[in-house]
């Protein structure tokens, strides 16, 4: 099954790579390409396929106004277990690497795994994840790195042991406060009596304070009537929707039938870490097709307060393999459902969303209508059950393949996608690469930042997106020293002040309650620059 080989076997342990390859594209040239390298790597006799490139794989990207942070976990060469990572800071405009932080098996790095990169208000980088000791016990871990040089500043490992599962299954989250952390995971267990076992499955959440001391534990169940053997403990099946909500996914008895025996989503309220509770559970069993295919062939994500779900499946009515596209709003109402995404007579078998707003979304889809190795970019719209073909991004050289495990489209038009690049027939050439394209070069009609609006007289700055949930971007029409962002509530009380040191500034507004706010920019003399703008904070 080619889709499995091209896209997803790249995540398997048997990665073959000795050199990197320079992938060329047919449709457009990337602004820059960044290849992840573990310079601490030490070869092992008899394992020539395992190198400084193939020991790393795509995982997390994060961004501030002018820099990208790319974290790639390592694999220990003898056991192929996850152990440590390499974190690179690069210039978003040029792709130039500024520094690398190495925590690998080859420099006595920790057994740790992360799902979040946070930029703190004191100017450092915070990594929150899970640590494994020599006895294979798991604990929450918090690391702080210096933003300027990437050096380790502090490391805190909790004394409270977690349930002994794979570190990939946990999803750690930092809450809106500076003193609350959550470790979440999907878990099944017997909650009945000895003579009447009742097997339940749901989201377990552990609340830790700033010192990583466990405070409380919660367990919300999906409430299936029965459960059978199916893959459940997967970190990819739960995501943070916004500052106050986690959404998790459960499939029932998925190995026993081609029919869909159960598909549910659960919304969990995490606004109060002392009282975490279910918001709602919705059943989509009658909507999405059934499939016995691997969880490696599904996509589940949250983007800009919307929810995306897709899964590869054999459609017996058309005698072909395809995937469905289910796009939901923040409360689970269907924005669009496409059971067979196709362009003319071309049927797609894989689709992964990389951008969404309230009206439309963009996806990578496979196989490409061109017949070449790579992807098509398609667009879907709320309320419509058809797709629009936008463009393709395919490789020039025969025998080369690319994956896209990590991707994002930013409001200034930078499209980033990262994945495994491989040379077929040369098992020693596999590497993790990240590509930066201009959205306009790939015919993506994406213009959230209108330059003419921010440079006209009397303006001075523009904020986007608006409405927004946790992050606000502010673009200045010109740069000068000592500018400040001022945010006022509807009672004209000053609730937030931030220094502006970039043309495009990323502002964390997750601590603000939802509502309407007034935003202005002032200089060192306290004089207002441009006009006051209205900003809407949503949940």
Coordinates of C-alpha atoms in Angstrom, one line a residue:
X1 CA 0.0 0.0 0.0
X2 CA 2.0 3.0 -1.3
X3 CA 0.4 5.7 0.9
X4 CA 1.7 3.8 3.9
X5 CA 5.2 3.5 2.5
X6 CA 5.5 7.1 1.4
X7 CA 4.0 9.0 4.3
X8 CA 4.0 7.0 7.4
X9 CA 6.6 4.3 7.4
X10 CA 9.0 7.2 7.7
X11 CA 8.1 7.2 11.4
X12 CA 9.1 3.6 11.8
X13 CA 12.3 2.6 13.5
X14 CA 14.0 1.3 10.4
X15 CA 15.2 4.6 8.9
X16 CA 17.9 4.2 6.4
X17 CA 20.3 7.1 5.9
X18 CA 23.9 7.9 5.6
X19 CA 23.8 11.1 3.6
X20 CA 21.2 13.8 3.1
X21 CA 19.6 14.4 -0.3
X22 CA 18.9 17.7 -2.0
X23 CA 15.3 17.5 -3.0
X24 CA 14.2 19.7 -6.0
X25 CA 10.6 20.7 -6.6
X26 CA 8.7 21.1 -9.9
X27 CA 6.3 23.9 -8.9
X28 CA 8.3 26.4 -6.8
X29 CA 11.5 26.8 -5.0
X30 CA 11.5 27.0 -1.2
X31 CA 12.8 30.1 0.5
X32 CA 15.0 27.9 2.6
X33 CA 15.6 24.3 3.5
X34 CA 16.7 23.1 7.0
X35 CA 18.1 19.6 7.5
X36 CA 18.2 18.2 11.1
X37 CA 21.6 16.8 12.0
X38 CA 22.8 15.2 15.2
X39 CA 26.5 16.1 15.3
X40 CA 26.9 14.1 18.5
X41 CA 26.0 10.9 16.7
X42 CA 28.4 8.0 17.0
X43 CA 28.3 5.2 14.4
X44 CA 27.8 1.5 15.4
X45 CA 29.5 -1.3 13.5
X46 CA 26.9 -3.3 11.5
X47 CA 24.4 -0.4 11.6
X48 CA 25.5 1.7 8.7
X49 CA 21.9 2.6 7.9
X50 CA 21.6 4.5 11.2
X51 CA 23.3 7.9 11.0
X52 CA 23.3 11.5 12.2
X53 CA 20.4 12.1 9.8
X54 CA 18.2 9.0 10.2
X55 CA 18.4 9.0 14.0
X56 CA 16.2 12.2 14.1
X57 CA 12.5 12.5 13.0
X58 CA 10.0 15.3 12.6
X59 CA 8.0 16.3 15.7
X60 CA 7.4 19.9 16.7
X61 CA 7.8 23.4 15.2
X62 CA 7.1 26.6 17.1
X63 CA 7.6 30.2 16.1
X64 CA 8.0 33.7 17.5
X65 CA 8.0 36.8 15.3
X66 CA 11.3 36.1 13.5
X67 CA 12.5 32.7 14.6
X68 CA 11.6 29.1 14.1
X69 CA 12.2 26.4 16.8
X70 CA 12.4 22.9 15.4
X71 CA 12.5 19.9 17.8
X72 CA 13.4 16.5 16.5
X73 CA 13.4 13.5 18.9
X74 CA 16.3 11.0 18.7
X75 CA 16.3 7.3 18.7
X76 CA 18.8 5.2 20.6
X77 CA 20.6 3.1 17.9
X78 CA 20.6 -0.3 19.7
X79 CA 17.1 -0.3 21.1
X80 CA 15.5 2.4 18.7
X81 CA 13.7 3.8 21.8
X82 CA 13.0 7.5 21.9
X83 CA 15.7 9.2 23.9
X84 CA 16.3 12.9 23.9
X85 CA 16.2 15.4 21.1
X86 CA 17.9 18.1 19.0
X87 CA 16.4 21.6 19.1
X88 CA 17.4 24.1 16.5
X89 CA 16.7 27.8 16.5
X90 CA 16.7 29.3 13.0
X91 CA 16.0 32.6 11.3
X92 CA 12.5 32.5 9.8
X93 CA 13.4 34.7 6.9
X94 CA 16.6 33.0 5.8
X95 CA 16.7 29.6 7.4
X96 CA 20.1 30.3 9.0
X97 CA 20.7 28.2 12.1
X98 CA 21.4 30.3 15.1
X99 CA 22.1 27.5 17.6
X100 CA 21.4 23.9 18.4
X101 CA 20.7 22.3 21.7
X102 CA 21.7 18.6 21.9
X103 CA 20.2 16.2 24.4
X104 CA 21.0 12.8 22.8
X105 CA 22.1 9.3 23.7
X106 CA 25.6 10.3 22.5
X107 CA 26.1 13.1 25.0
X108 CA 24.5 11.3 28.0
X109 CA 21.1 13.0 27.3
X110 CA 18.0 12.2 29.2
X111 CA 15.2 9.8 28.2
X112 CA 12.7 12.6 27.6
X113 CA 9.9 13.4 25.2
X114 CA 8.1 16.7 24.6
X115 CA 4.9 17.9 23.0
X116 CA 5.2 21.6 23.8
X117 CA 7.6 24.5 23.3
X118 CA 6.7 27.6 25.2
X119 CA 8.4 31.0 25.1
X120 CA 8.3 32.5 28.6
X121 CA 7.8 36.1 29.6
X122 CA 11.3 36.2 31.1
X123 CA 12.8 35.5 27.6
X124 CA 13.6 31.8 27.9
X125 CA 12.4 28.6 26.2
X126 CA 10.4 26.1 28.3
X127 CA 10.1 22.5 27.3
X128 CA 7.4 20.4 29.1
X129 CA 7.2 16.7 28.7
X130 CA 7.8 13.2 30.1
X131 CA 11.0 11.7 31.5
X132 CA 12.0 8.0 31.9
X133 CA 14.5 6.8 34.5
X134 CA 16.7 3.8 34.4
X135 CA 14.0 1.6 35.8
X136 CA 11.6 2.8 33.0
X137 CA 9.4 4.8 35.3
X138 CA 7.9 7.9 33.8
X139 CA 7.7 11.4 35.4
X140 CA 6.8 14.9 34.2
X141 CA 9.9 17.0 33.3
X142 CA 10.4 20.7 32.8
X143 CA 13.5 22.2 31.1
X144 CA 14.4 25.8 30.6
X145 CA 16.8 26.9 27.9
X146 CA 18.4 30.3 27.2
X147 CA 16.7 31.8 24.2
X148 CA 19.9 33.5 23.0
X149 CA 22.3 30.6 23.0
X150 CA 20.2 27.4 23.7
X151 CA 22.1 26.4 26.8
X152 CA 20.3 24.5 29.6
X153 CA 19.3 26.8 32.5
X154 CA 17.3 24.6 34.7
X155 CA 15.7 21.1 34.8
X156 CA 12.9 20.0 37.1
X157 CA 11.8 16.3 37.3
X158 CA 8.7 15.5 39.3
X159 CA 8.9 13.0 42.1
X160 CA 5.4 11.7 41.3
X161 CA 5.5 8.7 39.0
X162 CA 3.0 8.5 36.1
X163 CA 1.4 5.3 34.9
X164 CA 4.0 3.2 33.2
X165 CA 3.2 3.6 29.5
X166 CA 5.1 4.8 26.5
X167 CA 6.3 8.3 26.7
X168 CA 4.7 9.0 23.3
X169 CA 1.2 8.4 24.8
X170 CA 1.3 11.4 27.2
X171 CA 0.4 14.9 26.1
X172 CA 1.7 17.6 28.5
X173 CA 0.1 21.0 28.6
X174 CA 1.0 24.3 30.3
X175 CA -2.1 26.1 31.5
X176 CA -2.8 29.8 31.2
X177 CA -1.3 30.5 34.6
X178 CA 2.4 30.3 35.3
X179 CA 1.9 27.7 38.0
X180 CA -0.2 24.9 36.5
X181 CA 0.8 22.0 34.3
X182 CA -1.3 19.1 33.0
X183 CA -0.2 15.6 31.9
X184 CA -3.0 14.0 29.9
X185 CA -3.3 10.5 28.3
X186 CA -6.0 8.2 27.1
X187 CA -6.4 5.2 29.3
X188 CA -8.5 2.1 29.9
X189 CA -9.1 0.3 33.2
X190 CA -11.4 -1.9 35.3
X191 CA -13.6 0.2 37.5
X192 CA -16.0 -2.6 38.5
X193 CA -15.9 -5.2 41.2
X194 CA -14.0 -8.5 41.3
X195 CA -17.1 -10.5 40.1
X196 CA -18.5 -7.8 37.8
X197 CA -15.6 -6.2 35.9
X198 CA -16.5 -3.0 34.1
X199 CA -13.9 -1.9 31.6
X200 CA -13.9 1.9 31.0
X201 CA -11.9 4.1 28.7
X202 CA -11.3 7.8 28.7
X203 CA -9.1 10.8 29.3
X204 CA -6.9 10.8 32.5
X205 CA -5.6 14.2 33.5
X206 CA -3.0 14.9 36.3
X207 CA -2.6 18.4 37.6
X208 CA 0.9 19.5 38.8
X209 CA 1.9 22.8 40.4
X210 CA 4.9 24.9 39.4
X211 CA 7.3 22.5 41.2
X212 CA 5.8 19.5 39.4
X213 CA 4.1 18.2 42.5
X214 CA 0.9 16.3 41.7
X215 CA -2.1 18.0 43.1
X216 CA -5.1 16.2 41.7
X217 CA -6.1 13.5 39.2
X218 CA -9.2 13.2 37.0
X219 CA -10.7 10.6 34.7
X220 CA -13.5 11.3 32.2
X221 CA -15.0 8.3 30.4
X222 CA -16.3 8.0 26.9
X223 CA -19.1 5.7 28.1
X224 CA -19.1 3.1 25.4
X225 CA -21.5 0.3 26.3
X226 CA -18.8 -2.3 25.5
X227 CA -15.2 -2.2 24.5
X228 CA -13.0 -4.6 22.6
X229 CA -9.3 -4.8 21.6
X230 CA -8.5 -1.6 19.7
X231 CA -5.6 0.9 19.7
X232 CA -6.4 3.4 22.3
X233 CA -3.3 4.7 24.1
X234 CA -2.1 7.1 21.4
X235 CA -0.9 10.6 22.1
X236 CA -2.2 11.6 18.6
X237 CA -5.8 11.1 19.8
X238 CA -6.0 14.1 22.0
X239 CA -5.3 17.8 21.3
X240 CA -5.7 21.2 22.9
X241 CA -8.5 23.0 21.2
X242 CA -7.9 26.4 23.0
X243 CA -6.7 27.7 26.3
X244 CA -9.6 26.1 28.2
X245 CA -10.5 22.9 26.3
X246 CA -8.9 19.5 25.3
X247 CA -10.6 17.4 22.6
X248 CA -10.0 13.6 22.6
X249 CA -11.0 10.9 20.2
X250 CA -12.0 7.3 20.7
X251 CA -12.7 4.5 18.2
X252 CA -14.6 1.3 19.3
X253 CA -13.8 -2.3 18.4
X254 CA -12.0 -1.1 15.2
X255 CA -10.3 -4.5 14.4
X256 CA -13.5 -6.6 14.4
X257 CA -15.5 -5.1 11.5
X258 CA -15.3 -2.9 8.5
X259 CA -18.4 -1.2 9.9
X260 CA -18.0 1.8 12.2
X261 CA -19.0 0.5 15.6
X262 CA -18.2 3.7 17.5
X263 CA -16.5 7.0 17.0
X264 CA -16.8 9.7 19.7
X265 CA -15.2 13.0 20.5
X266 CA -14.9 14.3 24.1
X267 CA -14.5 18.0 25.1
X268 CA -12.8 18.4 28.5
X269 CA -12.9 21.7 30.4
X270 CA -9.4 22.5 31.9
X271 CA -10.1 26.1 32.8
X272 CA -10.0 25.2 36.5
X273 CA -7.2 22.6 37.2
X274 CA -8.8 21.8 40.5
X275 CA -12.1 20.8 38.8
X276 CA -11.5 19.3 35.4
X277 CA -14.7 18.0 33.9
X278 CA -16.4 16.9 30.7
X279 CA -18.0 19.7 28.6
X280 CA -19.7 17.3 26.2
X281 CA -19.4 14.0 24.3
X282 CA -20.5 13.8 20.7
X283 CA -21.0 10.6 18.7
X284 CA -20.0 10.6 15.0
X285 CA -20.5 6.9 14.4
X286 CA -23.3 7.4 11.8
X287 CA -21.2 10.0 9.9
X288 CA -17.7 8.7 9.3
X289 CA -16.9 5.4 7.5
X290 CA -15.6 2.4 9.4
X291 CA -12.1 1.2 8.9
X292 CA -9.8 -1.4 10.3
X293 CA -6.7 0.4 9.1
X294 CA -3.9 1.4 11.4
X295 CA -4.0 4.6 13.4
X296 CA -0.9 5.5 11.5
X297 CA -3.2 6.3 8.6
X298 CA -5.5 8.7 10.5
X299 CA -5.2 12.4 11.0
X300 CA -6.7 14.2 14.0
X301 CA -5.9 17.8 14.8
X302 CA -7.1 21.2 16.1
X303 CA -6.3 24.3 14.2
X304 CA -7.5 27.9 15.0
X305 CA -10.3 26.6 17.3
X306 CA -11.6 24.1 14.7
X307 CA -11.3 20.3 14.7
X308 CA -10.1 18.1 11.8
X309 CA -10.5 14.4 11.4
X310 CA -9.5 12.1 8.5
X311 CA -8.8 8.4 8.0
X312 CA -7.7 6.2 5.1
X313 CA -10.3 3.5 4.3
X314 CA -11.4 1.2 1.5
X315 CA -14.6 2.4 -0.1
X316 CA -16.4 -0.8 -1.3
X317 CA -19.0 1.2 -3.3
X318 CA -16.4 2.7 -5.6
X319 CA -13.9 -0.2 -5.3
X320 CA -11.2 2.2 -4.4
X321 CA -9.2 3.4 -1.4
X322 CA -9.8 6.9 -0.2
X323 CA -10.1 9.0 2.9
X324 CA -12.8 11.1 4.4
X325 CA -12.6 14.7 5.5
X326 CA -14.5 15.8 8.6
X327 CA -14.1 19.5 9.6
X328 CA -15.9 20.7 12.8
X329 CA -16.2 24.0 14.6
X330 CA -15.2 24.4 18.2
X331 CA -18.4 22.8 19.6
X332 CA -18.4 19.9 17.2
X333 CA -20.9 21.1 14.6
X334 CA -20.0 20.0 11.1
X335 CA -18.5 22.7 8.9
X336 CA -18.0 20.2 6.1
X337 CA -18.0 16.4 5.6
X338 CA -16.5 14.9 2.4
X339 CA -16.6 11.1 2.2
X340 CA -14.6 10.9 -1.0
X341 CA -12.3 13.9 -1.6
X342 CA -11.6 14.0 -5.4
X343 CA -10.6 16.5 -8.1
X344 CA -12.3 15.6 -11.4
X345 CA -11.9 11.8 -11.4
X346 CA -8.8 11.8 -9.2
X347 CA -9.4 10.4 -5.7
X348 CA -7.3 11.3 -2.7
X349 CA -6.2 8.7 -0.2
X350 CA -4.7 11.0 2.4
X351 CA -5.4 14.6 3.5
X352 CA -3.8 16.6 6.3
X353 CA -5.0 20.1 7.3
X354 CA -2.4 22.8 7.8
X355 CA -4.5 26.0 8.0
X356 CA -8.0 26.8 8.9
X357 CA -10.1 29.8 9.7
X358 CA -13.9 30.1 10.1
X359 CA -14.6 30.1 6.4
X360 CA -12.0 27.9 4.6
X361 CA -9.1 25.6 5.2
X362 CA -6.0 24.3 3.3
X363 CA -4.8 20.7 3.2
X364 CA -2.0 18.6 1.9
X365 CA -3.4 15.7 -0.1
X366 CA -2.0 12.5 -1.6
X367 CA -1.5 11.1 -4.2
X368 CA -0.8 14.1 -6.5
X369 CA -3.0 14.5 -9.5
X370 CA 0.2 15.0 -11.5
X371 CA 1.2 11.4 -11.0
X372 CA 4.5 12.5 -9.5
X373 CA 5.8 11.9 -6.0
X374 CA 4.6 14.6 -3.7
X375 CA 1.3 16.3 -2.7
X376 CA -1.5 18.5 -3.9
X377 CA -2.7 21.5 -2.0
X378 CA -6.5 21.6 -1.8
X379 CA -9.0 24.0 -0.3
X380 CA -12.3 23.2 1.4
X381 CA -15.0 25.7 2.4
X382 CA -17.4 25.7 5.3
X383 CA -20.8 24.5 4.2
X384 CA -19.6 22.8 0.9
X385 CA -18.9 19.1 0.4
X386 CA -16.5 19.6 -2.5
X387 CA -12.8 20.4 -2.7
X388 CA -10.9 23.0 -4.8
X389 CA -7.6 22.1 -6.3
X390 CA -5.0 24.8 -5.6
X391 CA -1.6 23.6 -6.7
X392 CA 0.9 20.8 -6.4
X393 CA 4.3 20.4 -4.7
X394 CA 6.1 17.5 -6.3
X395 CA 9.7 16.4 -6.5
X396 CA 11.7 16.5 -9.8
X397 CA 14.0 13.6 -9.4
X398 CA 12.8 10.0 -10.0
X399 CA 13.1 7.8 -6.9
X400 CA 13.0 10.6 -4.3
X401 CA 10.1 10.9 -1.8
X402 CA 9.0 13.4 0.8
X403 CA 6.7 13.2 3.8
X404 CA 4.8 16.0 5.6
X405 CA 4.4 15.0 9.2
X406 CA 4.7 18.6 10.6
X407 CA 3.2 21.6 8.9
X408 CA 1.8 25.1 9.5
X409 CA 0.8 28.2 7.5
X410 CA 1.5 31.5 9.3
X411 CA -0.3 34.8 9.0
X412 CA 2.6 36.5 7.1
X413 CA 2.4 33.9 4.3
X414 CA 5.2 31.5 5.4
X415 CA 4.2 27.9 4.7
X416 CA 6.4 25.4 6.7
X417 CA 6.3 21.7 6.2
X418 CA 8.6 19.1 7.6
X419 CA 9.0 15.4 7.0
X420 CA 11.3 12.6 6.0
X421 CA 13.1 12.8 2.7
X422 CA 14.2 9.5 1.1
X423 CA 16.0 8.3 -1.9
X424 CA 14.5 5.0 -3.2
X425 CA 17.0 2.3 -3.9
X426 CA 19.6 4.1 -1.8
X427 CA 18.7 2.9 1.7
X428 CA 21.4 5.0 3.2
X429 CA 19.8 8.3 2.3
X430 CA 17.0 9.3 4.6
X431 CA 16.8 12.6 6.6
X432 CA 14.5 15.0 8.3
X433 CA 14.0 18.2 6.4
X434 CA 12.0 21.3 6.8
X435 CA 10.9 23.5 3.9
X436 CA 9.7 27.1 3.9
X437 CA 7.7 28.3 1.0
X438 CA 5.9 31.5 0.2
X439 CA 2.2 30.7 0.1
X440 CA 1.7 32.9 -3.0
X441 CA 4.3 30.8 -4.9
X442 CA 2.0 27.8 -4.4
X443 CA -1.1 29.8 -5.5
X444 CA -2.4 29.8 -1.9
X445 CA -4.8 32.8 -1.8
X446 CA -3.8 33.8 1.7
X447 CA -3.6 37.5 2.4
X448 CA -4.3 38.1 6.1
X449 CA -1.8 41.0 6.3
X450 CA -2.7 43.8 4.0
X451 CA 0.4 46.0 3.7
X452 CA -1.6 48.9 2.2
X453 CA -3.8 49.0 5.3
X454 CA -0.9 49.3 7.8
X455 CA 1.1 51.9 5.9
X456 CA -1.7 54.4 5.2
X457 CA -1.6 57.6 7.2
X458 CA -3.1 57.4 10.7
X459 CA -2.7 53.7 11.1
X460 CA 0.8 52.6 12.2
X461 CA 0.0 48.9 13.1
X462 CA -2.3 46.0 12.4
X463 CA -3.4 43.1 14.6
X464 CA -4.3 39.6 13.3
X465 CA -6.0 37.2 13.5
X466 CA -9.1 38.9 14.8
X467 CA -11.1 37.4 16.6
X468 CA -8.4 35.3 18.2
X469 CA -8.0 32.9 21.1
X470 CA -4.6 32.6 22.7
X471 CA -2.1 34.4 20.4
X472 CA -2.3 37.8 18.8
X473 CA 0.1 39.1 16.1
X474 CA 0.8 42.8 15.8
X475 CA 2.6 44.1 12.7
X476 CA 4.1 47.6 12.8
X477 CA 4.2 49.9 9.7
X478 CA 7.7 51.0 10.9
X479 CA 10.1 50.0 13.6
X480 CA 11.3 52.3 16.4
X481 CA 12.7 51.8 19.9
X482 CA 10.6 51.5 23.1
X483 CA 7.2 50.9 21.6
X484 CA 4.6 49.3 23.8
X485 CA 1.4 47.4 23.2
X486 CA -1.4 48.5 25.5
X487 CA -4.6 46.4 25.9
X488 CA -7.7 47.8 27.7
X489 CA -10.9 46.1 28.7
X490 CA -14.4 47.5 28.0
X491 CA -14.1 49.6 31.2
X492 CA -11.0 51.2 29.9
X493 CA -8.8 49.4 32.5
X494 CA -5.3 48.6 31.3
X495 CA -5.0 44.8 31.5
X496 CA -1.9 44.0 29.4
X497 CA 1.3 45.8 28.5
X498 CA 3.9 44.2 26.1
X499 CA 7.2 45.6 24.7
X500 CA 7.3 45.6 20.9
X501 CA 10.8 44.7 19.5
X502 CA 10.0 43.3 16.1
X503 CA 8.1 44.4 13.0
X504 CA 5.8 41.4 13.6
X505 CA 5.3 40.7 17.3
X506 CA 3.7 37.6 18.8
X507 CA 1.6 38.4 21.9
X508 CA 0.4 35.8 24.4
X509 CA -3.2 36.8 25.4
X510 CA -4.2 33.4 26.8
X511 CA -4.5 34.9 30.3
X512 CA -7.2 37.3 29.2
X513 CA -10.9 36.3 29.6
X514 CA -12.9 36.2 26.5
X515 CA -14.5 39.5 25.5
X516 CA -13.9 42.7 23.6
X517 CA -10.7 44.8 24.1
X518 CA -9.1 48.0 22.8
X519 CA -5.6 47.9 21.6
X520 CA -3.1 50.7 20.9
X521 CA 0.6 51.3 20.6
X522 CA 2.5 54.0 22.4
X523 CA 6.1 55.3 22.1
X524 CA 8.7 56.1 24.9
X525 CA 6.9 59.5 25.5
X526 CA 3.6 57.8 26.1
X527 CA 2.2 59.1 22.8
X528 CA -0.2 57.0 20.9
X529 CA 1.1 55.6 17.5
X530 CA -1.8 55.3 15.0
X531 CA -5.4 54.6 15.9
X532 CA -6.9 52.4 18.5
X533 CA -8.1 49.0 17.3
X534 CA -10.8 46.7 18.6
X535 CA -9.7 43.1 19.4
X536 CA -12.1 40.2 20.2
X537 CA -10.8 37.4 22.4
X538 CA -12.7 34.1 22.0
X539 CA -12.6 31.0 24.1

